[in-house]
Amino acid sequence: MKTFYATTPIYYVNDLPHIGHIYTTVVTDVVTRFRRLSGEPTRFLTGTDEHGQNIEKAAAAQGIPPLALADRVVERYHQLYRTFEIRNDDFIRTTEARHRRGVEALIARIAAAGDFYTAKHEGWYCSSCEAFYTEKELDPEKRCPVHATATAWESEENVFFRLSKYAGPLLEHYERHPEFVRPESRLAEVASFVRGGLNDLSVSRSKVRWGIPFPGHPGHVVYVWLDALANYITALGFGSPEDRFYREFWDHPEAERVHFIGKDILRFHAVYWPAFLLSAGLPLPTTVWAHGWWLRDAKKVSKSVGNVVRPDALVAEFGPDAFRYFLMREMAFGQDASFSDEAFLTRYNADLANDLGNTVSRVAALCRQSFGGTPREVCTDNEIVGAFGDAEAEWRAAMTACQFARALEAVWRLLTAVNGYVVAKEPWKIRKQEGADSARLHRVLSASAEGVRLAAVMLSPFVPFTSRRIFETFGMMAADPTASDLAWGRLPVSAPMPELPALFPRADAAAYFQKETAMTESAASPAPAAPEDDRIAIEDFQRVRLRTAKVLVAERVPKSNKLMRLEVDLGGERRQIVAGIAAQYAPEQLVGRNVVVVANLKPAKLMGVESNGMVLAASVGEAGAPVLLDVPADVPPGSKVK
RNA sequence: GGCGGUGUAGCUCAGCUGGUCAGAGCAAGCGGCUCAUAUCCGCUGUGUCCGGGGUUCAAAUCCCUGCACCGCCA
């Protein structure tokens, strides 16, 4: 029997949930709801990645065991899932015994294939990355390219996986299964990477303690990705006697297995993971679907314009369904999209309030006013039947291809058809002329209401709560629909219809932004650490004018331990800048040195001395000791830094 | 530097293997209805389909080249 299995990545508990997590999870939820609605046996897995040095450290910093830290974050995810009505069948945590058992089983198979060997692994190790770097990847002072913190030369015996051996088989697999990576352009990227040759992968760590002990290698734990990726099968019971789900949803000729991921972790899913599986002789996933990122609209910073990004506020104000709808409708799946409150409000009003909400409201009102309930007969011969057939076919094709925006457009065409039909038939006139008993009136409203009901069925994967409300409005049970509901003529006859509040009351965008602005401004205190995406757009960065400068004069600011008064050459312009570096640098170390400065900073007075800019320095260690950024002596002063 | 992608109406984007492909939605303008959440229905426009070459009877669609932006790798 054909089965469908979909997963999100397991989320690292070092990070609180943000829009990226919400998006991937909602996508997977929509897809699995669609499959269930189509009657396919379906399984939806998500979970958390809880091992690694970073977790160990973060927990130690808070004085709690790592597992307690993980518990807290896991609770945040559960909350999130309740809010958005995520219907996952399982939630795996890498600290669970079933996961460990599965990882051990996977490792046993790879070992049996002879794909592990031990060798000395040396290099510059960054403990934050839990990774080794080569000399040329580091700056001259051997600092980590990601964290800019000191790395240490480490040398240890590690277990290696013969990844190099699988470059050929992987390329062959890509060739034979072009659907293995979606979208297509990503497959090209991955293939290009593999064609460049693969190095064997170190898959054990002795520096890390918080992890799964590597079988047969005391003191070593399993490398985080080998541990984490395995979740997709360990959650199904792989390696356990109770592996019914594994046999049904993974190791089965007709099982479809899809990983939804962000494009940032494509390589792990499309290279490492299938290589592990090939080695272990297990089936590969059918498709790895890499979606894009939500970028922030940063055209204007003015809050009154309405580009304040506050997903929490939007969800609170307009509800999780509106947010789910926006995410699925606005992003062309696979590409990046930009997020703005403005776009959200536009979609909300145009699509949800006007089209969906108003159509439900008008058809329901017509029925209620005419019959006090649903029509007494089912009309099977009308223009809406055909519109539904077309919409359903398009919707199904688009959903199967993960073209969510298209699927939604198809449903909206059905809504437009209903509205056009209502306008053409003018049921309010029929009622006046022929009375509420008119058979024609019953048929017209039956067709209209049935169109709305079917739109709600097709929308149920996207906006489950709203769909149930629509069913309720038309006298049905407020339950998730099943495959048989997706056929014409299932609207109950002469059923009482409760009068419910508007689904999506029209929003006054101007008033909303005014309120948000007021709230933002009144929140003078530091914003709470919201689990938000804090990436910025390139335009944000470009507002900062960074320039190189040569220090001409340096002297300590009287009565200050930290402040140093500098006069710098900014390429023809002489500037006075005060920098808090006197504790670490002597004036004579500074004169003649090249530095990087922020050239367009508003002037400020420090200890009575005016400063016109800021010298950039890395902030090192707990105390944040400044370490000036180096600029080679031959870079002329005033050069742009970008 | 290598590989790949993108560039289509004011905005967001559809346009597969070349021949109603010059489109949809939003925004704008005009008209209509009044059942409905000032909602709905109909009509209307602007586009050097990034620039330049080429193949072809025919190219937004294929090839070459230039520019801009983006991604992966180094």
XYZ file of C-alpha atoms (C1' of nucleotides) in Angstrom:
716
model
C 0.000 0.000 0.000
C 1.205 3.463 -0.849
C 2.232 5.433 2.227
C 3.469 8.946 2.843
C 6.022 10.052 5.385
C 7.075 13.663 5.874
C 9.510 15.185 8.289
C 10.752 18.558 9.407
C 14.342 18.844 10.542
C 14.771 18.268 14.225
C 15.314 21.653 15.747
C 18.384 22.446 17.790
C 17.378 23.256 21.340
C 20.036 25.929 21.534
C 17.692 28.139 19.550
C 14.179 29.282 20.384
C 11.519 28.785 17.713
C 11.327 31.526 15.076
C 9.567 32.135 11.778
C 11.850 29.702 9.951
C 10.859 26.851 12.238
C 7.219 27.833 12.070
C 7.329 27.887 8.303
C 8.914 24.467 7.783
C 6.587 22.968 10.322
C 3.473 24.532 8.830
C 4.503 23.384 5.348
C 4.897 19.822 6.560
C 1.614 20.063 8.399
C -0.180 21.302 5.281
C 1.267 18.550 3.139
C 0.456 15.777 5.573
C -3.053 17.108 6.115
C -3.507 17.045 2.356
C -2.333 13.441 2.142
C -4.575 12.377 5.001
C -7.462 14.160 3.329
C -6.686 12.190 0.186
C -6.955 9.016 2.186
C -3.294 8.007 2.159
C -1.710 6.429 5.229
C 0.406 9.349 6.406
C 2.961 10.022 9.076
C 4.370 13.370 10.153
C 7.492 13.576 12.289
C 9.205 16.516 13.913
C 11.392 16.805 16.978
C 14.467 18.244 18.613
C 18.201 17.814 18.368
C 19.495 17.935 21.910
C 23.117 16.826 21.879
C 26.371 18.692 21.555
C 28.816 20.844 23.342
C 26.792 24.014 22.877
C 23.878 22.550 24.778
C 26.204 21.254 27.448
C 27.712 24.696 27.865
C 24.475 26.626 27.778
C 23.038 24.325 30.406
C 26.124 24.666 32.592
C 25.872 28.434 32.319
C 22.350 28.226 33.669
C 23.344 25.725 36.312
C 20.966 23.033 35.085
C 21.434 19.621 33.462
C 21.423 19.629 29.645
C 18.241 17.628 29.573
C 16.452 20.223 31.698
C 17.477 22.904 29.235
C 16.148 20.784 26.400
C 12.906 20.185 28.270
C 12.297 23.917 28.445
C 12.806 24.465 24.733
C 10.771 21.390 23.865
C 7.903 22.883 25.831
C 8.184 26.029 23.692
C 7.795 23.913 20.587
C 4.793 22.125 21.983
C 3.204 25.486 22.743
C 3.924 26.656 19.249
C 2.374 23.535 17.788
C -0.741 23.983 19.841
C -1.023 27.569 18.681
C -0.723 26.646 15.029
C -2.617 23.400 15.316
C 0.273 21.310 14.045
C -0.830 17.697 13.762
C 2.422 15.782 14.016
C 2.119 12.055 14.675
C 5.343 11.854 16.605
C 7.941 14.076 18.217
C 11.415 12.617 18.519
C 14.084 13.854 20.888
C 17.632 12.715 20.252
C 18.070 12.116 23.965
C 15.466 9.369 23.958
C 16.483 5.751 24.385
C 14.693 4.691 21.193
C 16.819 7.148 19.231
C 20.055 5.950 20.769
C 19.141 2.371 19.974
C 18.432 3.266 16.378
C 21.678 5.200 15.990
C 23.587 2.228 17.358
C 21.855 -0.044 14.879
C 22.688 2.299 12.011
C 26.316 2.488 13.094
C 26.487 -1.296 13.352
C 25.379 -1.592 9.728
C 27.843 1.005 8.502
C 30.587 -0.716 10.469
C 29.615 -4.067 8.964
C 29.971 -2.514 5.531
C 33.555 -1.620 6.458
C 32.989 2.093 6.053
C 34.494 3.216 9.345
C 38.192 3.541 10.133
C 40.085 5.397 12.782
C 42.669 7.995 11.999
C 44.258 10.986 13.489
C 42.243 14.127 12.995
C 44.029 17.377 13.537
C 43.395 20.967 12.878
C 42.300 24.201 14.424
C 39.271 23.396 16.531
C 36.486 25.826 17.324
C 34.535 24.554 20.297
C 31.494 26.644 19.377
C 31.296 25.131 15.910
C 32.412 21.750 17.199
C 34.436 21.624 14.028
C 37.971 21.636 12.754
C 39.276 24.285 10.400
C 42.210 24.355 8.097
C 44.807 27.068 8.324
C 43.582 28.939 5.300
C 40.041 29.122 6.596
C 41.210 31.092 9.620
C 42.400 34.658 9.936
C 46.072 35.332 10.656
C 45.385 35.137 14.371
C 43.790 31.705 13.987
C 40.327 32.783 14.935
C 37.198 30.944 13.947
C 35.602 32.388 10.779
C 32.137 32.033 12.274
C 32.667 33.085 15.860
C 35.877 35.140 15.634
C 36.988 33.428 18.784
C 40.293 31.728 19.345
C 40.701 28.212 18.029
C 43.102 25.673 19.397
C 45.293 23.169 17.593
C 43.821 19.838 18.441
C 44.775 16.377 17.477
C 42.727 13.309 18.243
C 41.994 9.822 17.058
C 38.630 9.897 15.370
C 36.341 7.523 13.639
C 36.001 8.396 9.968
C 33.246 7.504 7.578
C 34.290 6.658 4.017
C 32.217 9.377 2.443
C 34.644 9.594 -0.485
C 33.578 6.133 -1.571
C 30.025 7.327 -2.171
C 30.585 10.241 -4.521
C 29.966 7.984 -7.524
C 26.924 6.198 -6.147
C 25.412 9.507 -5.058
C 25.874 11.069 -8.490
C 24.311 7.996 -10.007
C 21.383 8.289 -7.645
C 20.879 11.962 -8.539
C 21.001 11.006 -12.178
C 18.423 8.288 -11.815
C 16.160 10.168 -9.425
C 15.964 13.792 -10.426
C 13.183 14.179 -7.885
C 15.633 13.394 -5.095
C 16.266 17.089 -4.494
C 13.732 19.805 -5.065
C 13.700 22.407 -6.442
C 15.745 21.248 -9.418
C 18.282 24.030 -9.218
C 19.266 22.755 -5.793
C 19.968 19.328 -7.215
C 22.398 20.941 -9.627
C 24.071 22.628 -6.698
C 24.415 19.429 -4.754
C 25.631 17.437 -7.746
C 28.214 20.096 -8.445
C 29.424 19.840 -4.881
C 29.715 16.057 -5.057
C 31.420 16.157 -8.432
C 34.123 18.226 -6.784
C 35.007 15.143 -4.753
C 34.142 14.183 -1.189
C 36.462 13.912 1.774
C 35.929 11.259 4.368
C 33.940 12.535 7.272
C 35.003 12.465 10.869
C 32.030 11.044 12.751
C 33.188 10.817 16.343
C 34.217 13.460 18.853
C 36.221 13.059 22.011
C 35.989 16.738 22.964
C 32.253 16.504 23.331
C 30.680 14.617 26.183
C 26.978 15.348 25.724
C 26.080 12.891 23.044
C 25.558 9.265 22.174
C 28.620 7.166 23.103
C 30.230 5.851 19.943
C 29.963 2.059 20.069
C 33.378 0.475 20.461
C 35.149 3.797 21.016
C 35.088 4.653 24.691
C 35.371 8.368 25.316
C 33.940 9.246 21.924
C 30.464 10.421 21.137
C 28.706 10.251 17.795
C 29.179 13.281 15.555
C 26.155 15.523 15.755
C 24.954 15.054 12.179
C 25.224 11.280 12.160
C 23.261 11.376 15.390
C 20.674 13.917 14.239
C 19.934 12.692 10.713
C 19.235 9.223 11.969
C 16.146 10.560 13.735
C 14.153 10.145 10.560
C 14.325 6.380 10.901
C 14.868 5.901 14.612
C 11.513 7.577 15.256
C 9.932 4.914 13.072
C 11.393 2.200 15.246
C 14.473 1.345 13.197
C 16.765 -0.816 15.299
C 13.974 -1.863 17.588
C 11.906 -5.042 17.542
C 8.877 -2.791 17.231
C 9.635 -1.460 13.791
C 6.178 -1.631 12.267
C 6.231 2.043 11.270
C 9.707 1.689 9.840
C 8.568 -1.139 7.605
C 5.393 0.664 6.626
C 6.714 4.180 6.027
C 10.385 3.748 5.170
C 11.473 0.317 4.102
C 8.641 -0.333 1.725
C 8.611 -0.242 -2.074
C 5.628 2.102 -2.193
C 6.538 4.373 0.688
C 7.053 8.011 -0.219
C 9.551 9.645 2.152
C 9.970 13.398 2.073
C 12.230 15.607 4.165
C 11.258 19.261 4.270
C 14.212 21.416 5.181
C 15.579 24.937 4.856
C 18.107 25.424 2.099
C 20.879 25.970 4.661
C 21.054 22.295 5.624
C 20.672 20.830 2.153
C 24.130 19.332 1.991
C 23.663 17.287 5.131
C 20.400 15.904 3.814
C 21.315 15.382 0.190
C 24.908 14.161 0.599
C 25.756 12.900 4.061
C 22.433 11.330 4.948
C 22.001 9.323 1.734
C 25.643 8.271 1.953
C 25.072 6.877 5.441
C 21.999 5.068 4.174
C 23.755 3.682 1.098
C 26.495 2.347 3.308
C 23.976 0.800 5.684
C 22.075 -0.689 2.775
C 18.861 1.101 3.675
C 16.397 2.910 1.400
C 17.047 6.582 0.717
C 14.468 9.299 1.152
C 12.380 9.870 -1.949
C 12.771 13.631 -1.905
C 14.608 16.285 0.025
C 12.647 19.487 -0.367
C 14.703 22.599 0.342
C 12.609 25.687 0.770
C 13.748 29.300 0.823
C 14.011 31.828 3.583
C 11.796 34.562 4.814
C 13.590 37.843 4.401
C 12.596 41.018 6.029
C 11.238 43.799 3.994
C 13.598 46.623 4.740
C 12.755 49.180 2.143
C 11.751 51.792 4.640
C 12.386 51.907 8.298
C 9.476 54.182 9.011
C 7.121 52.426 11.349
C 4.121 54.415 10.208
C 4.493 52.905 6.771
C 3.808 49.563 8.276
C 6.861 47.422 7.838
C 7.362 46.681 11.475
C 7.815 42.946 11.630
C 5.991 41.449 14.576
C 4.691 37.956 13.807
C 3.601 37.493 17.416
C 1.440 40.568 17.283
C -0.051 39.490 13.970
C -0.917 36.053 15.276
C -2.438 37.537 18.412
C -4.497 40.002 16.419
C -5.532 37.965 13.387
C -5.179 34.385 14.512
C -2.956 31.444 13.591
C -4.968 30.544 10.484
C -4.385 33.952 8.945
C -0.698 33.526 9.599
C -0.626 30.007 8.182
C -2.451 31.247 5.122
C -0.043 34.109 4.616
C 3.020 31.869 4.872
C 1.655 29.403 2.346
C 0.205 31.922 -0.085
C 2.953 34.507 -0.164
C 6.019 32.341 -0.711
C 6.619 30.702 -4.054
C 7.697 27.417 -2.492
C 11.408 26.896 -2.902
C 12.236 30.549 -3.359
C 12.907 33.242 -0.836
C 10.162 35.649 0.057
C 10.070 38.810 2.038
C 7.963 39.243 5.062
C 6.238 42.454 5.966
C 3.268 43.401 8.070
C 2.067 45.457 5.136
C 1.927 42.435 2.859
C 0.246 40.467 5.593
C -2.500 43.046 6.027
C -3.032 43.262 2.279
C -3.447 39.513 1.999
C -5.611 39.407 5.066
C -8.066 41.970 3.793
C -8.093 41.096 0.104
C -8.084 37.301 0.377
C -9.385 36.322 3.780
C -11.775 39.112 4.723
C -13.136 40.092 1.309
C -13.057 36.890 -0.713
C -13.310 34.042 1.740
C -14.982 35.623 4.759
C -17.463 37.718 2.850
C -18.456 34.902 0.513
C -19.165 32.578 3.422
C -21.056 35.335 5.129
C -23.211 36.304 2.148
C -24.166 32.755 1.165
C -24.861 31.795 4.772
C -26.974 34.904 5.296
C -28.987 34.211 2.155
C -29.735 30.672 3.308
C -30.559 31.674 6.842
C -32.789 34.552 5.768
C -34.604 32.441 3.194
C -34.981 29.067 4.898
C -33.619 29.478 8.394
C -31.176 26.729 7.459
C -29.626 24.945 4.513
C -31.661 24.440 1.286
C -34.047 21.494 1.235
C -32.584 19.859 -1.854
C -29.199 19.265 -3.438
C -28.632 20.861 -6.795
C -26.359 18.822 -9.042
C -26.758 20.654 -12.320
C -25.308 24.151 -12.250
C -22.249 26.219 -13.192
C -20.535 25.686 -9.867
C -20.203 21.930 -10.397
C -17.872 22.516 -13.321
C -15.969 25.279 -11.535
C -15.418 22.902 -8.652
C -14.196 20.131 -10.941
C -11.627 22.449 -12.506
C -10.530 23.889 -9.191
C -10.218 20.491 -7.577
C -8.045 19.120 -10.374
C -5.745 22.132 -10.274
C -5.645 22.129 -6.511
C -4.737 18.438 -6.362
C -1.994 18.737 -8.960
C -0.520 21.789 -7.254
C -0.670 20.218 -3.797
C 1.066 17.093 -5.028
C 3.810 19.238 -6.520
C 4.061 21.391 -3.378
C 2.952 24.467 -5.290
C 0.912 25.802 -2.437
C 0.333 29.284 -3.764
C -1.107 27.759 -6.931
C -3.319 25.413 -5.008
C -4.721 28.342 -3.105
C -5.263 30.312 -6.293
C -7.332 27.431 -7.608
C -9.546 27.504 -4.532
C -9.913 31.249 -4.922
C -11.107 30.767 -8.480
C -13.868 28.587 -7.095
C -14.825 31.332 -4.645
C -14.869 33.840 -7.492
C -17.109 31.475 -9.454
C -19.521 31.279 -6.518
C -19.649 35.046 -6.245
C -20.197 35.410 -9.964
C -22.955 32.800 -9.838
C -24.693 34.539 -6.959
C -24.556 37.870 -8.777
C -25.883 36.275 -11.968
C -28.773 34.430 -10.257
C -29.667 37.242 -7.842
C -31.261 34.949 -5.226
C -32.500 37.989 -3.228
C -34.673 38.889 -6.214
C -35.970 35.331 -6.571
C -36.983 35.414 -2.941
C -38.866 38.691 -3.420
C -40.557 37.550 -6.600
C -41.208 33.885 -5.954
C -41.071 33.666 -2.179
C -38.769 31.650 0.067
C -40.452 28.425 -0.965
C -39.263 28.740 -4.555
C -37.604 25.555 -5.803
C -35.334 27.680 -7.924
C -34.168 29.588 -4.847
C -33.362 26.318 -3.098
C -31.341 25.093 -6.032
C -29.400 28.322 -6.485
C -28.488 28.576 -2.835
C -27.724 24.872 -2.675
C -25.229 25.267 -5.494
C -23.688 28.335 -3.856
C -23.425 26.780 -0.415
C -22.008 23.560 -1.832
C -19.327 25.565 -3.630
C -18.390 27.253 -0.388
C -18.355 23.967 1.489
C -16.036 22.374 -1.066
C -13.731 25.392 -0.969
C -13.567 24.876 2.791
C -12.663 21.224 2.308
C -9.817 22.135 -0.033
C -8.670 24.826 2.357
C -8.674 22.552 5.379
C -4.977 21.612 5.111
C -4.107 25.308 5.178
C -6.597 26.812 7.616
C -8.036 23.900 9.601
C -9.762 26.029 12.219
C -11.441 28.228 9.627
C -12.623 25.240 7.623
C -14.301 23.736 10.649
C -16.002 27.055 11.320
C -17.349 27.061 7.786
C -18.729 23.534 8.173
C -20.371 24.606 11.379
C -21.850 27.648 9.670
C -23.566 25.355 7.178
C -25.000 23.058 9.800
C -22.321 20.372 9.760
C -20.024 18.989 12.408
C -17.009 21.161 13.136
C -14.596 18.370 12.247
C -11.684 17.879 9.888
C -12.981 16.605 6.548
C -12.146 13.251 5.026
C -11.721 12.081 1.445
C -15.434 11.444 0.961
C -16.231 15.070 1.802
C -14.448 16.120 -1.355
C -17.364 15.238 -3.611
C -20.288 17.276 -4.832
C -23.558 17.015 -2.925
C -22.530 16.333 0.653
C -24.150 19.474 2.028
C -26.846 18.461 4.507
C -30.397 19.456 3.531
C -32.689 21.533 5.745
C -30.084 21.641 8.478
C -30.264 24.424 11.039
C -27.502 26.997 10.651
C -26.079 28.756 13.678
C -25.188 32.422 13.309
C -21.476 32.733 13.931
C -19.268 35.800 14.124
C -17.356 36.885 11.019
C -14.456 34.589 10.133
C -12.027 37.352 9.288
C -13.310 40.796 10.218
C -11.902 43.359 7.857
C -8.843 45.060 9.328
C -8.263 48.751 9.322
C -4.619 48.700 8.280
C -3.925 52.322 9.137
C -5.357 51.919 12.628
C -3.438 48.696 13.113
C -0.110 50.266 12.303
C -0.864 53.275 14.432
C -1.526 50.996 17.366
C 1.574 48.938 16.704
C 3.678 52.043 16.436
C 2.345 53.331 19.705
C 3.081 50.012 21.356
C 6.559 49.891 19.929
C 7.340 53.393 21.057
C 5.942 52.988 24.509
C 8.132 49.968 24.944
C 11.093 52.141 25.771
C 12.643 49.426 27.866
C 14.718 46.851 26.025
C 12.524 44.580 24.003
C 11.928 41.168 25.524
C 14.031 38.450 23.952
C 11.360 37.390 21.539
C 12.034 34.249 19.538
C 12.304 36.243 16.375
C 14.418 36.154 13.332
C 16.956 38.928 13.713
C 18.568 38.802 10.323
C 18.720 42.054 8.429
C 18.498 42.904 4.783
C 21.471 44.117 2.849
C 20.002 47.608 2.797
C 20.146 47.718 6.565
C 23.789 46.906 6.497
C 24.533 49.384 3.744
C 23.318 52.221 5.907
C 26.399 51.710 8.012
C 29.343 53.438 6.335
C 32.474 51.530 7.200
C 35.814 53.037 6.222
C 39.439 52.271 6.858
C 41.390 54.952 8.657
C 44.974 55.532 9.762
C 45.571 56.620 13.339
C 47.492 59.901 13.396
C 47.273 60.829 17.076
C 46.434 58.724 20.104
C 46.295 59.897 23.688
C 44.534 58.733 26.817
C 41.488 60.694 27.888
C 42.354 62.244 31.255
C 40.732 60.552 34.270
C 39.511 57.618 32.185
C 40.874 54.078 32.340
C 39.286 52.931 29.142
C 38.967 55.849 26.772
C 41.495 56.787 24.175
C 41.214 59.925 22.067
C 42.217 59.262 18.480
C 42.673 61.488 15.498
C 42.425 59.499 12.330
C 42.920 60.076 8.631
C 39.742 59.067 6.819
C 41.206 59.593 3.383
C 41.676 63.345 3.337
C 39.399 64.014 6.266
C 40.762 64.268 9.798
C 38.426 62.981 12.491
C 38.427 62.840 16.243
C 37.142 59.544 17.621
C 37.016 58.356 21.197
C 37.459 54.602 21.656
C 37.253 52.425 24.756
C 40.508 50.628 24.172
C 42.927 52.329 26.564
C 43.038 49.354 28.910
C 44.345 47.094 26.158
C 46.366 49.378 23.914
C 49.070 51.932 24.549
C 49.049 55.141 22.471
C 52.338 54.219 20.840
C 50.821 50.916 19.636
C 48.139 52.827 17.848
C 49.780 55.664 15.980
C 50.278 54.686 12.371
C 47.984 51.697 12.650
C 45.103 51.094 10.225
C 41.684 50.531 11.707
C 38.074 50.155 10.578
C 35.660 52.871 11.652
C 31.949 53.544 11.379
C 32.064 56.845 9.542
C 28.439 57.931 9.725
C 27.778 57.590 13.415
C 26.069 60.510 15.126
C 28.525 62.497 17.258
C 28.571 61.742 20.974
C 30.469 63.188 23.933
C 32.407 60.750 26.080
C 33.975 62.166 29.251
C 33.525 65.580 27.712
C 35.372 64.707 24.513
C 33.421 64.665 21.244
C 33.599 61.452 19.235
C 32.720 61.365 15.542
C 32.650 57.699 14.761
C 33.459 54.342 16.200
C 36.479 52.112 15.876
C 35.614 48.471 15.302
C 37.031 45.845 17.604
C 36.142 42.275 18.411
C 34.795 41.821 21.885
C 36.667 38.906 23.393
C 35.937 36.812 26.419
C 33.552 37.359 29.291
C 34.852 40.870 29.944
C 34.511 41.833 26.298
C 38.097 42.937 25.964
C 38.442 44.843 22.684
C 40.748 43.521 19.998
C 41.115 45.948 17.095
C 40.393 44.692 13.619
C 43.491 44.594 11.516
C 43.762 46.301 8.169
C 46.938 45.705 6.164
C 49.215 48.754 6.061
C 48.913 49.153 2.292
C 45.157 49.810 2.319
C 44.731 53.542 1.758
C 42.858 55.475 4.464
C 39.200 56.116 3.652
C 38.695 52.866 1.759
C 35.167 51.567 1.841
C 34.606 48.412 3.862
C 31.687 46.245 2.840
C 37.895 31.876 -9.756
C 34.413 27.233 -10.783
C 29.253 25.599 -11.124
C 24.128 27.026 -11.074
C 19.966 30.363 -10.893
C 17.229 34.875 -11.658
C 16.057 39.518 -14.553
C 8.227 39.657 -17.781
C 2.815 45.463 -16.345
C 3.389 50.405 -10.311
C 3.937 45.728 -6.768
C 4.199 40.040 -6.202
C 4.779 36.689 -9.714
C 2.640 32.520 -13.986
C 4.388 31.447 -18.663
C 6.594 23.003 -19.636
C 9.413 20.494 -24.634
C 9.596 27.763 -29.738
C 3.877 29.126 -33.174
C -3.831 32.935 -29.289
C 2.497 33.824 -24.595
C 2.255 38.963 -23.974
C -0.774 36.739 -18.813
C -2.907 36.288 -13.202
C -3.579 38.552 -8.515
C -2.920 43.187 -5.899
C -2.964 48.456 -6.589
C -5.451 52.470 -10.026
C -9.864 54.261 -13.132
C -15.000 53.600 -14.886
C -19.836 51.170 -14.730
C -23.428 47.751 -12.189
C -25.837 45.163 -7.897
C -27.367 45.724 -2.776
C -27.936 39.352 -0.320
C -23.038 40.036 2.125
C -17.502 41.906 6.422
C -17.919 49.751 2.321
C -18.127 43.517 0.501
C -19.392 41.326 -4.787
C -19.824 41.403 -10.441
C -18.264 43.556 -15.255
C -15.057 46.664 -18.135
C -10.151 49.516 -18.839
C -4.799 50.619 -19.482
C 0.488 50.940 -19.431
C 4.931 46.340 -20.696
C 11.890 47.593 -25.822
C 9.191 39.970 -21.808
C 17.446 43.231 -18.754
C 20.893 45.029 -23.238
C 23.283 43.218 -27.876
C 23.951 39.514 -31.561
C 22.439 34.710 -33.830
C 19.369 30.133 -35.331
C 14.227 29.775 -37.442
C 8.836 30.793 -41.720
C 8.180 31.927 -36.288
C 11.575 33.272 -29.746
C 9.892 35.991 -23.523
C 10.634 30.643 -24.795
C 16.782 27.762 -28.152
C 22.348 29.418 -28.888
C 26.347 33.181 -28.066
C 27.669 37.592 -25.520
C 27.357 41.805 -22.076
C 25.166 43.930 -17.533
C 22.706 43.455 -12.670
C 21.297 40.566 -8.607
C 21.273 35.801 -5.942
C 22.825 30.738 -4.415
C 26.456 26.702 -3.774
C 31.621 25.716 -3.876
C 36.783 27.348 -3.667
